[in-house]
Short mmCIF file of C-alpha atoms in Angstrom, two decimals:
data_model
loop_
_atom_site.label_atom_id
_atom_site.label_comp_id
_atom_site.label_asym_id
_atom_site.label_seq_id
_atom_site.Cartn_x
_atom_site.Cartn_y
_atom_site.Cartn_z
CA UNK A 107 9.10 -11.23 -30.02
CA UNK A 108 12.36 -10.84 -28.42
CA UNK A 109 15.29 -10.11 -30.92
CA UNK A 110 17.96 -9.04 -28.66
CA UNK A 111 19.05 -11.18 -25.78
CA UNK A 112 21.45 -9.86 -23.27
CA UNK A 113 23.68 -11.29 -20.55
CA UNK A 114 23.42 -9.45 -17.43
CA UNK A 115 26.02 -10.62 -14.83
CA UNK A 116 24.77 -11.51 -11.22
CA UNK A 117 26.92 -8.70 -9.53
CA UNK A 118 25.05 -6.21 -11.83
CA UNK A 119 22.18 -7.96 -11.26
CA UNK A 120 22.73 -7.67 -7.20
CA UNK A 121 24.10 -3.56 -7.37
CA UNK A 122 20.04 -3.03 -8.92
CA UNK A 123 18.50 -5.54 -6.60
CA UNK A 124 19.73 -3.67 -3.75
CA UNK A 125 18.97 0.00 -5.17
CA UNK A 126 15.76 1.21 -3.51
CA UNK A 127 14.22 1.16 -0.14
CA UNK A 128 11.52 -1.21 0.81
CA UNK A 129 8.92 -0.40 -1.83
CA UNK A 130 5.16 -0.35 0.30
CA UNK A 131 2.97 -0.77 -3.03
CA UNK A 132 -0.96 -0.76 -4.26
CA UNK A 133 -1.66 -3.22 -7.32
CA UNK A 134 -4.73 -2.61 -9.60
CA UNK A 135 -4.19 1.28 -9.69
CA UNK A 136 -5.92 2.08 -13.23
CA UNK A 137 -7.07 6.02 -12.73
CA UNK A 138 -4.17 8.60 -12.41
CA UNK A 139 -6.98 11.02 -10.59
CA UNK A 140 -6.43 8.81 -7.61
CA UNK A 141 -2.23 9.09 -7.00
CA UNK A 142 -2.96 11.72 -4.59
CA UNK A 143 -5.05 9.86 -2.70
CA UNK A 144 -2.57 6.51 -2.75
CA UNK A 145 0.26 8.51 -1.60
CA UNK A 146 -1.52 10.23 1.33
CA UNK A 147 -2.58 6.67 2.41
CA UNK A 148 1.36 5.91 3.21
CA UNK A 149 1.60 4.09 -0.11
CA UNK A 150 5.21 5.10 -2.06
CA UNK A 151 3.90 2.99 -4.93
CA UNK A 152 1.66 2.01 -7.48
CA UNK A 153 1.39 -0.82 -9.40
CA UNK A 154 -1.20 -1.18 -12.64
CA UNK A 155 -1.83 -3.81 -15.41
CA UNK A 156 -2.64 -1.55 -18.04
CA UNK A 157 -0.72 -1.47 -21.02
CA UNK A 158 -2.12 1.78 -22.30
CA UNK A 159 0.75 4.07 -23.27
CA UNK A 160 -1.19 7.14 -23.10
CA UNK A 161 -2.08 6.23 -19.90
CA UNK A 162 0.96 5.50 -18.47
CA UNK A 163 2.41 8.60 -19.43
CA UNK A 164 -0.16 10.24 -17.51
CA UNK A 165 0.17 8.25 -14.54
CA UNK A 166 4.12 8.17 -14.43
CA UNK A 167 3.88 12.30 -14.47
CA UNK A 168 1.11 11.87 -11.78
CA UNK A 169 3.46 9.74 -9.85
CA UNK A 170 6.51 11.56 -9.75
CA UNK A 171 4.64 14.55 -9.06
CA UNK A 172 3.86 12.71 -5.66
CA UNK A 173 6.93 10.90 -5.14
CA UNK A 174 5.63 7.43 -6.06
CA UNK A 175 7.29 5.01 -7.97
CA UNK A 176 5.32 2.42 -10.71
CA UNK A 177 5.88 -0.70 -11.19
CA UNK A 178 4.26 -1.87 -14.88
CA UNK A 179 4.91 -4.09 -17.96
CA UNK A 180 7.52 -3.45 -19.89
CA UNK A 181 5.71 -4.47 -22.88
CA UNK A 182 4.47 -2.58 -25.20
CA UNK A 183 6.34 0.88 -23.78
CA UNK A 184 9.56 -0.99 -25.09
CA UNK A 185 8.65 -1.41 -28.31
CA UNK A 186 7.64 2.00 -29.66
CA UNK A 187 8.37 5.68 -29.65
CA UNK A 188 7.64 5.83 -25.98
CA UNK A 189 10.95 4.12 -24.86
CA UNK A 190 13.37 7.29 -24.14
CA UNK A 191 10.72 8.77 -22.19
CA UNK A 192 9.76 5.71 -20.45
CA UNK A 193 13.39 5.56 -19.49
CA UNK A 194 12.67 8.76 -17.49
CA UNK A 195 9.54 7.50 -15.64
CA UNK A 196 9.69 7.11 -11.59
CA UNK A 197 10.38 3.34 -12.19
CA UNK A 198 10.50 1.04 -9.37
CA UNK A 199 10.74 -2.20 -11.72
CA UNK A 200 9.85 -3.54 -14.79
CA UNK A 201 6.95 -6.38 -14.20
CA UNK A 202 7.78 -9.07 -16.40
CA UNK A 203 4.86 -11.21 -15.66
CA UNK A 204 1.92 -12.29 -13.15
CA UNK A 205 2.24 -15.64 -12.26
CA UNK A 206 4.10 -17.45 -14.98
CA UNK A 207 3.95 -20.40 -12.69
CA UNK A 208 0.21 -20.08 -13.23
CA UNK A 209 0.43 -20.10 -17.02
CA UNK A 210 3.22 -22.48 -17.29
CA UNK A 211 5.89 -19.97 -19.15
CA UNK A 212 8.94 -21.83 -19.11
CA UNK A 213 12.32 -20.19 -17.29
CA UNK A 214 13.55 -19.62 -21.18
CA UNK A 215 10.58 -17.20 -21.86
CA UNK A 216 11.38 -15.76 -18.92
CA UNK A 217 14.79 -14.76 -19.07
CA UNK A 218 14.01 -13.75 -22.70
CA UNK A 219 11.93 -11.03 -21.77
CA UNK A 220 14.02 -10.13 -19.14
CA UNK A 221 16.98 -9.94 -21.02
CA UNK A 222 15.09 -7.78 -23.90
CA UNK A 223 13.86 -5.21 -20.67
CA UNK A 224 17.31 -4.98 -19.38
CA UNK A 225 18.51 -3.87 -23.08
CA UNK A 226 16.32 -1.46 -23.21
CA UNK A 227 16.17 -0.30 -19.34
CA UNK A 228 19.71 -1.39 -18.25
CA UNK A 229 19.07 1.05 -14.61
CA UNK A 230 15.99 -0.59 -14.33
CA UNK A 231 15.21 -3.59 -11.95
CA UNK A 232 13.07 -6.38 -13.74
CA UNK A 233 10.68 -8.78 -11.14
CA UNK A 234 8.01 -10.78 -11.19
CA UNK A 235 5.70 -12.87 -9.18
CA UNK A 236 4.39 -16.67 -8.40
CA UNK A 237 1.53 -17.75 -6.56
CA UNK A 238 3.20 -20.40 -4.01
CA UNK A 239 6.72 -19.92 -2.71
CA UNK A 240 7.90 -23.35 -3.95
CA UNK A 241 7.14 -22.31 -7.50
CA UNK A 242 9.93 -19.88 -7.70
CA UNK A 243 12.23 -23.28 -8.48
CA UNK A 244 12.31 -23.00 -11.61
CA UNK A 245 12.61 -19.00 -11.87
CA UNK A 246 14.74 -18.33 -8.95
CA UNK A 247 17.82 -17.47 -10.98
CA UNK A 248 15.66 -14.93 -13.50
CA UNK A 249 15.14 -10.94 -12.47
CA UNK A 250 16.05 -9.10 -9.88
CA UNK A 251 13.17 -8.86 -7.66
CA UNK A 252 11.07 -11.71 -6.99
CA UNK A 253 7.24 -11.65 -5.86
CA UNK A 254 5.54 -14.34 -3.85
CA UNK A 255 1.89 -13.76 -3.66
CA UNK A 256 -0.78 -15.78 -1.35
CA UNK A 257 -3.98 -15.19 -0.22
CA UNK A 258 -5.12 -17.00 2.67
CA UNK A 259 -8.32 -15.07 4.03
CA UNK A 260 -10.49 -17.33 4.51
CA UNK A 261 -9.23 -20.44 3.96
CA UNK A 262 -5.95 -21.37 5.19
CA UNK A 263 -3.98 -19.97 8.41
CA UNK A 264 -2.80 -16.19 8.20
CA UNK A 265 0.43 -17.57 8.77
CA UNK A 266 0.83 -19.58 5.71
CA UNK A 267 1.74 -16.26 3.96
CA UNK A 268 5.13 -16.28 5.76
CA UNK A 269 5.86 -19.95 4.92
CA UNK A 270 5.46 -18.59 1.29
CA UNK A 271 7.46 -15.74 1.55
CA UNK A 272 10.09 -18.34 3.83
CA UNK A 273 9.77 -20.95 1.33
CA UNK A 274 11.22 -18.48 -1.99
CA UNK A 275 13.42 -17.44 0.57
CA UNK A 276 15.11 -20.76 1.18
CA UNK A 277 15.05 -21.48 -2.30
CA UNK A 278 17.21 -18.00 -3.44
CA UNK A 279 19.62 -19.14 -0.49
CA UNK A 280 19.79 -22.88 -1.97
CA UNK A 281 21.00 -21.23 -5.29
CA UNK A 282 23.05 -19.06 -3.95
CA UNK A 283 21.52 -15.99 -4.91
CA UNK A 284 20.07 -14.82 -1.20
CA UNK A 285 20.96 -11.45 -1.93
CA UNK A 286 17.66 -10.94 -3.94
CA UNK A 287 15.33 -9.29 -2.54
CA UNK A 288 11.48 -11.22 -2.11
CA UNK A 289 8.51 -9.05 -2.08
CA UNK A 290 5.29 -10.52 -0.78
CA UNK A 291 1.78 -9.82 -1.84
CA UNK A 292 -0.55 -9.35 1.08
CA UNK A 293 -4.28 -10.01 0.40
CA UNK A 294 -6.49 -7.13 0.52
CA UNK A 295 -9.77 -8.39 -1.50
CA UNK A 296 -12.43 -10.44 -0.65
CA UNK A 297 -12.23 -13.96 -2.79
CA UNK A 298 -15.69 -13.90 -3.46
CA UNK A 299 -14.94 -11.53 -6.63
CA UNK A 300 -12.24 -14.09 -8.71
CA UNK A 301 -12.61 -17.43 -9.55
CA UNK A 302 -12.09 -20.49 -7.33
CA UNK A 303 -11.32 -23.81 -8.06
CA UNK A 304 -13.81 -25.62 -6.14
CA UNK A 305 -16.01 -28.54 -7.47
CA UNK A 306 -19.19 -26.98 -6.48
CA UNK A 307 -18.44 -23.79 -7.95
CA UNK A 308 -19.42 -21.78 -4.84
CA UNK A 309 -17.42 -18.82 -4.10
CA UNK A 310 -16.31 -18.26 -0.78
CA UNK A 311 -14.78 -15.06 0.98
CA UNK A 312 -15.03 -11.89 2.56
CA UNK A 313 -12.62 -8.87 3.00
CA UNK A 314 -9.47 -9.33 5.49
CA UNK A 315 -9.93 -7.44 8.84
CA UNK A 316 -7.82 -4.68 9.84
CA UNK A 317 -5.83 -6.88 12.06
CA UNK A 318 -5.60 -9.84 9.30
CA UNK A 319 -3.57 -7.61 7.10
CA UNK A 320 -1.86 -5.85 9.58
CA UNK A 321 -0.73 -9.66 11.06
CA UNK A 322 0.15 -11.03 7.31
CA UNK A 323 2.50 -8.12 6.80
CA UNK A 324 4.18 -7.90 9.72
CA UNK A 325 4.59 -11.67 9.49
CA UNK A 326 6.16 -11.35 5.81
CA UNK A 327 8.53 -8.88 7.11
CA UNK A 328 9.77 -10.87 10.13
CA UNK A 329 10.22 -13.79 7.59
CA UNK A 330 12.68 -11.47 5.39
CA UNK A 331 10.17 -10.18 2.78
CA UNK A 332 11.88 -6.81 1.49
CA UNK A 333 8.94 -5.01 0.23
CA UNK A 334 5.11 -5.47 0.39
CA UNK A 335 2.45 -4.74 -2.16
CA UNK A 336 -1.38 -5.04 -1.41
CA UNK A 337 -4.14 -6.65 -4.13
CA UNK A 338 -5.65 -4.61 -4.84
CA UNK A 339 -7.41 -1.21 -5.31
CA UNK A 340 -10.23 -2.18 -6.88
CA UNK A 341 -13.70 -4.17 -6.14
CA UNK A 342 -15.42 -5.09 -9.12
CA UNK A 343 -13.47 -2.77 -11.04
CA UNK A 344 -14.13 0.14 -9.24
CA UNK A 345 -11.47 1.73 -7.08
CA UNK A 346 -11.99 1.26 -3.01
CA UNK A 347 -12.30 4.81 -2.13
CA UNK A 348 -16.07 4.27 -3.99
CA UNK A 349 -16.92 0.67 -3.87
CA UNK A 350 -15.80 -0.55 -0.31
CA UNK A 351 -14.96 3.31 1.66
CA UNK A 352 -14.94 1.02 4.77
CA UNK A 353 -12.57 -1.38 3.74
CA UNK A 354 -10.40 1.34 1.99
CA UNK A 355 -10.06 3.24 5.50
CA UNK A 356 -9.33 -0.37 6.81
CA UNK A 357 -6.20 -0.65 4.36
CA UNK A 358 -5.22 2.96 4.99
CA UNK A 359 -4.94 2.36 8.46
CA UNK A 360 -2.71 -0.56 8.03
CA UNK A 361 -0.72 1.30 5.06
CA UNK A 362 -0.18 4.63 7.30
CA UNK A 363 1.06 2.24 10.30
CA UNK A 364 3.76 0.09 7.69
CA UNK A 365 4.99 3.32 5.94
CA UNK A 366 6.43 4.89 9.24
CA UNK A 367 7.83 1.22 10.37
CA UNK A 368 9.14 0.09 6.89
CA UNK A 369 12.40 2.70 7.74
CA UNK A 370 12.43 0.43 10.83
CA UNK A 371 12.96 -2.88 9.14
CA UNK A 372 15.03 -1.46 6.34
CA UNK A 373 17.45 0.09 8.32
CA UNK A 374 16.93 -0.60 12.04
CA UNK A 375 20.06 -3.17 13.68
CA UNK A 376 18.39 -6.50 14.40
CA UNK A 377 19.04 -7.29 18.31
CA UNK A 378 18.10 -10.45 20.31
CA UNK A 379 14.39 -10.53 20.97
CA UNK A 380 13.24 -10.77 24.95
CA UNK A 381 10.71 -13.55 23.10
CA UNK A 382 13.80 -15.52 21.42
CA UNK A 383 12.92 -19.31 21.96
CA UNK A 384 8.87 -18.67 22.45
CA UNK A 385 6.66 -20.82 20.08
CA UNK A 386 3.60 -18.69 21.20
CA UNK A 387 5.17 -15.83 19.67
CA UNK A 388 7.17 -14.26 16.38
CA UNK A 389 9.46 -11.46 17.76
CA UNK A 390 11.80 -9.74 16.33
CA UNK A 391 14.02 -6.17 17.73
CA UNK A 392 15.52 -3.46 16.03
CA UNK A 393 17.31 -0.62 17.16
CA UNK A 394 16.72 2.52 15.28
CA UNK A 395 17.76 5.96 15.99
CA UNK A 396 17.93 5.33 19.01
CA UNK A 397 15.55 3.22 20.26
CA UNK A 398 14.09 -0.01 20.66
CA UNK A 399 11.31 -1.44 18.72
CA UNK A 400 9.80 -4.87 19.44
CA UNK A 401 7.33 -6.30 16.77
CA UNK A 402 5.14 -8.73 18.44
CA UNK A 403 3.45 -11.45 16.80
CA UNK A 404 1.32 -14.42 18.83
CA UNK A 405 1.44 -17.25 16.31
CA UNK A 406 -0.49 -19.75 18.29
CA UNK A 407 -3.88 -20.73 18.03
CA UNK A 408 -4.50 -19.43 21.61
CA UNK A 409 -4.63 -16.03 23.55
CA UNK A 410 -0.51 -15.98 25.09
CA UNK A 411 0.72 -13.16 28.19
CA UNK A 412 3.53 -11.51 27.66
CA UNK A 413 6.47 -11.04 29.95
CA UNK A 414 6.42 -9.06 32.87
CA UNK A 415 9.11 -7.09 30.88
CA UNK A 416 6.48 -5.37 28.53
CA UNK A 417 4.71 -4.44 31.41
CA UNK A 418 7.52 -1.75 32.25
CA UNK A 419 6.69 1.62 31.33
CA UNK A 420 9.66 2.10 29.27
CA UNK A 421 7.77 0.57 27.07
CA UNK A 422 5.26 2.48 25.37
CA UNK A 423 2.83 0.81 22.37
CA UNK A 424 3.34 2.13 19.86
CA UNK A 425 0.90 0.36 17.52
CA UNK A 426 -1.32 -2.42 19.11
CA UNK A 427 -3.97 -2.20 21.52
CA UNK A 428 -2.88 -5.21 24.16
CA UNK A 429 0.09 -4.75 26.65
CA UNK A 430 -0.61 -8.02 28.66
CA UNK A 431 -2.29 -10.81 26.64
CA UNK A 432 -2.44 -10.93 22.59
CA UNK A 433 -5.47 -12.85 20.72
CA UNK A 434 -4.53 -15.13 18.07
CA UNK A 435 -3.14 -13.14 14.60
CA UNK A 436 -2.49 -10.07 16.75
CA UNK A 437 0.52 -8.00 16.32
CA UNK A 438 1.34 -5.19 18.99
CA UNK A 439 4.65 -2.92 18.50
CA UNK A 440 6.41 -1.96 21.75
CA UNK A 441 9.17 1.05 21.37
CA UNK A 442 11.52 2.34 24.05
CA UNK A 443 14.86 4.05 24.50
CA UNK A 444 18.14 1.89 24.01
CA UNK A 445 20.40 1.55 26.12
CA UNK A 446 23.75 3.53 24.83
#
């Protein structure tokens, strides 16, 4: 399948790993009529499985009409006619696969593929993603981008999506390629609708809340993830806006919030957190433009006061509803003036 292999060196590989901002990204998007829509949500990308070319011809013009970029297969696009103009499409990477971890595809298939995408996109990024952190082992040294996705609602603690994302983190570091960028998946579907691997067969699930997603991607970001992407758009194959309109305004809410304080995170100074040291909480503090934002996580399985400091009108919430005590999974975002 893959004739020409090429050797891409790891500064290249770093320069493209390092080109865009922090992508904020909707999987499943199969319906070009609803790009509009995604990017008024806050979303500045799109993500779909089809392999369609037609399609994706349509969508990438619908996309770059709105600003978005795509991220899709590189497969079939670069083996056809298509491939000059899908070297002009609003790219954000080339997926290589879902979960190869999953379908036990060796590192060697791997790089092959993404060796063949980088010949035929070499200004395109190539990533990919695995469903457990400690699965990227044996693929941390392939792509330029790489995915960690984990879905925890209802099953395991919300904060088990940061250990993921922390876990491919340390791993990059241990081969020294740190530099690469992790995105993380946050959950946005209710498990009821895939396959489980239970013994009684019973499916079990619901739909995150508002504050579940809002918690798991703020808690990705605090852990170093560089980019998040939300499964998916669809509920039983038809797109949220129609199936689930509550849950859709749910995710909108939480994608409008992320796409004004993903500028934050990408290019805000990190300063020491008032909260360094506290196991109740996560904090982190970034100055940006001028002034202070503190991103407040309580990580404990109890309700936890903040300090006296937050109770200083200096600082104003800016997303959040609690200035004095924060429930379990809560996040609340303070912002104030810095000092000069």
């Amino acid at each position: 399948m893959f004739k020409i292999i090429l050797t891409i060196s790891f500064i290249a590989s770093a320069v493209l790993a390092q080109a865009a901002n922090y992508p904020l990204c909707l999987y499943g998007v199969n319906d070009a009529k609803y790009v509009k829509t995604i990017k008024k949500a806050g979303f500045n990308c799109i993500q779909t499985y089809s392999k369609d070319l037609d399609f994706l011809k349509t969508l990438a013009k619908k996309a770059e009409k709105y600003g978005l970029k795509m991220l899709i297969f590189p497969y079939p696009a670069i083996e056809n006619d298509y491939l000059s103009e899908a070297a002009k499409w609003p790219i954000l990477a080339f997926y290589l696969y879902d979960e190869p971890d999953v379908d036990k595809k060796s590192n060697a298939y791997l790089k092959e593929l993404d060796s063949a995408t980088k010949k035929a996109f070499p200004n395109q990024r190539t990533a990919f993603v695995v469903g457990k952190g400690s699965h990227a082992q044996p693929y941390y040294d392939t792509a330029d981008v790489l995915m960690v996705d984990w879905y925890p609602v209802p099953h395991l603690p919300l904060t088990s999506f940061s250990e993921q994302i922390k876990t491919a983190k340390n791993i990059l570091k241990e081969g020294g390629l740190s530099a690469k960028p992790v995105w993380g998946v946050v959950q946005s579907f209710d498990w009821r609708e895939y396959k489980q691997y239970r013994p009684d067969d019973q499916r079990i699930g619901r739909f995150p809340t508002t504050e579940e997603m809002r918690f798991m991607a703020y808690d990705g970001l605090l852990e170093g993830a560089e980019g998040l992407f939300f499964f998916t758009f669809n509920s039983k194959s038809v797109p949220l806006p129609q199936s689930e309109p509550e849950h859709w305004q749910r995710l909108r809410e939480v994608s409008k919030e992320l796409s004004k304080m993903l500028p934050v995170f990408e290019k805000g100074a990190q300063a020491i957190s008032p909260l360094e040291g506290n196991n109740k909480f996560k904090a982190q503090r970034r100055i940006y433009k001028g002034y202070c934002y503190d991103i407040i996580l309580n990580v404990s399985e109890e309700k936890a006061e903040l300090p006296a400091e937050f109770l200083n009108k200096k600082h104003k919430i800016l997303y959040g509803t609690n200035r004095i005590t924060l429930a379990p999974n809560e996040a609340v975002i303070f912002k104030k003036r810095a000092k000069k």
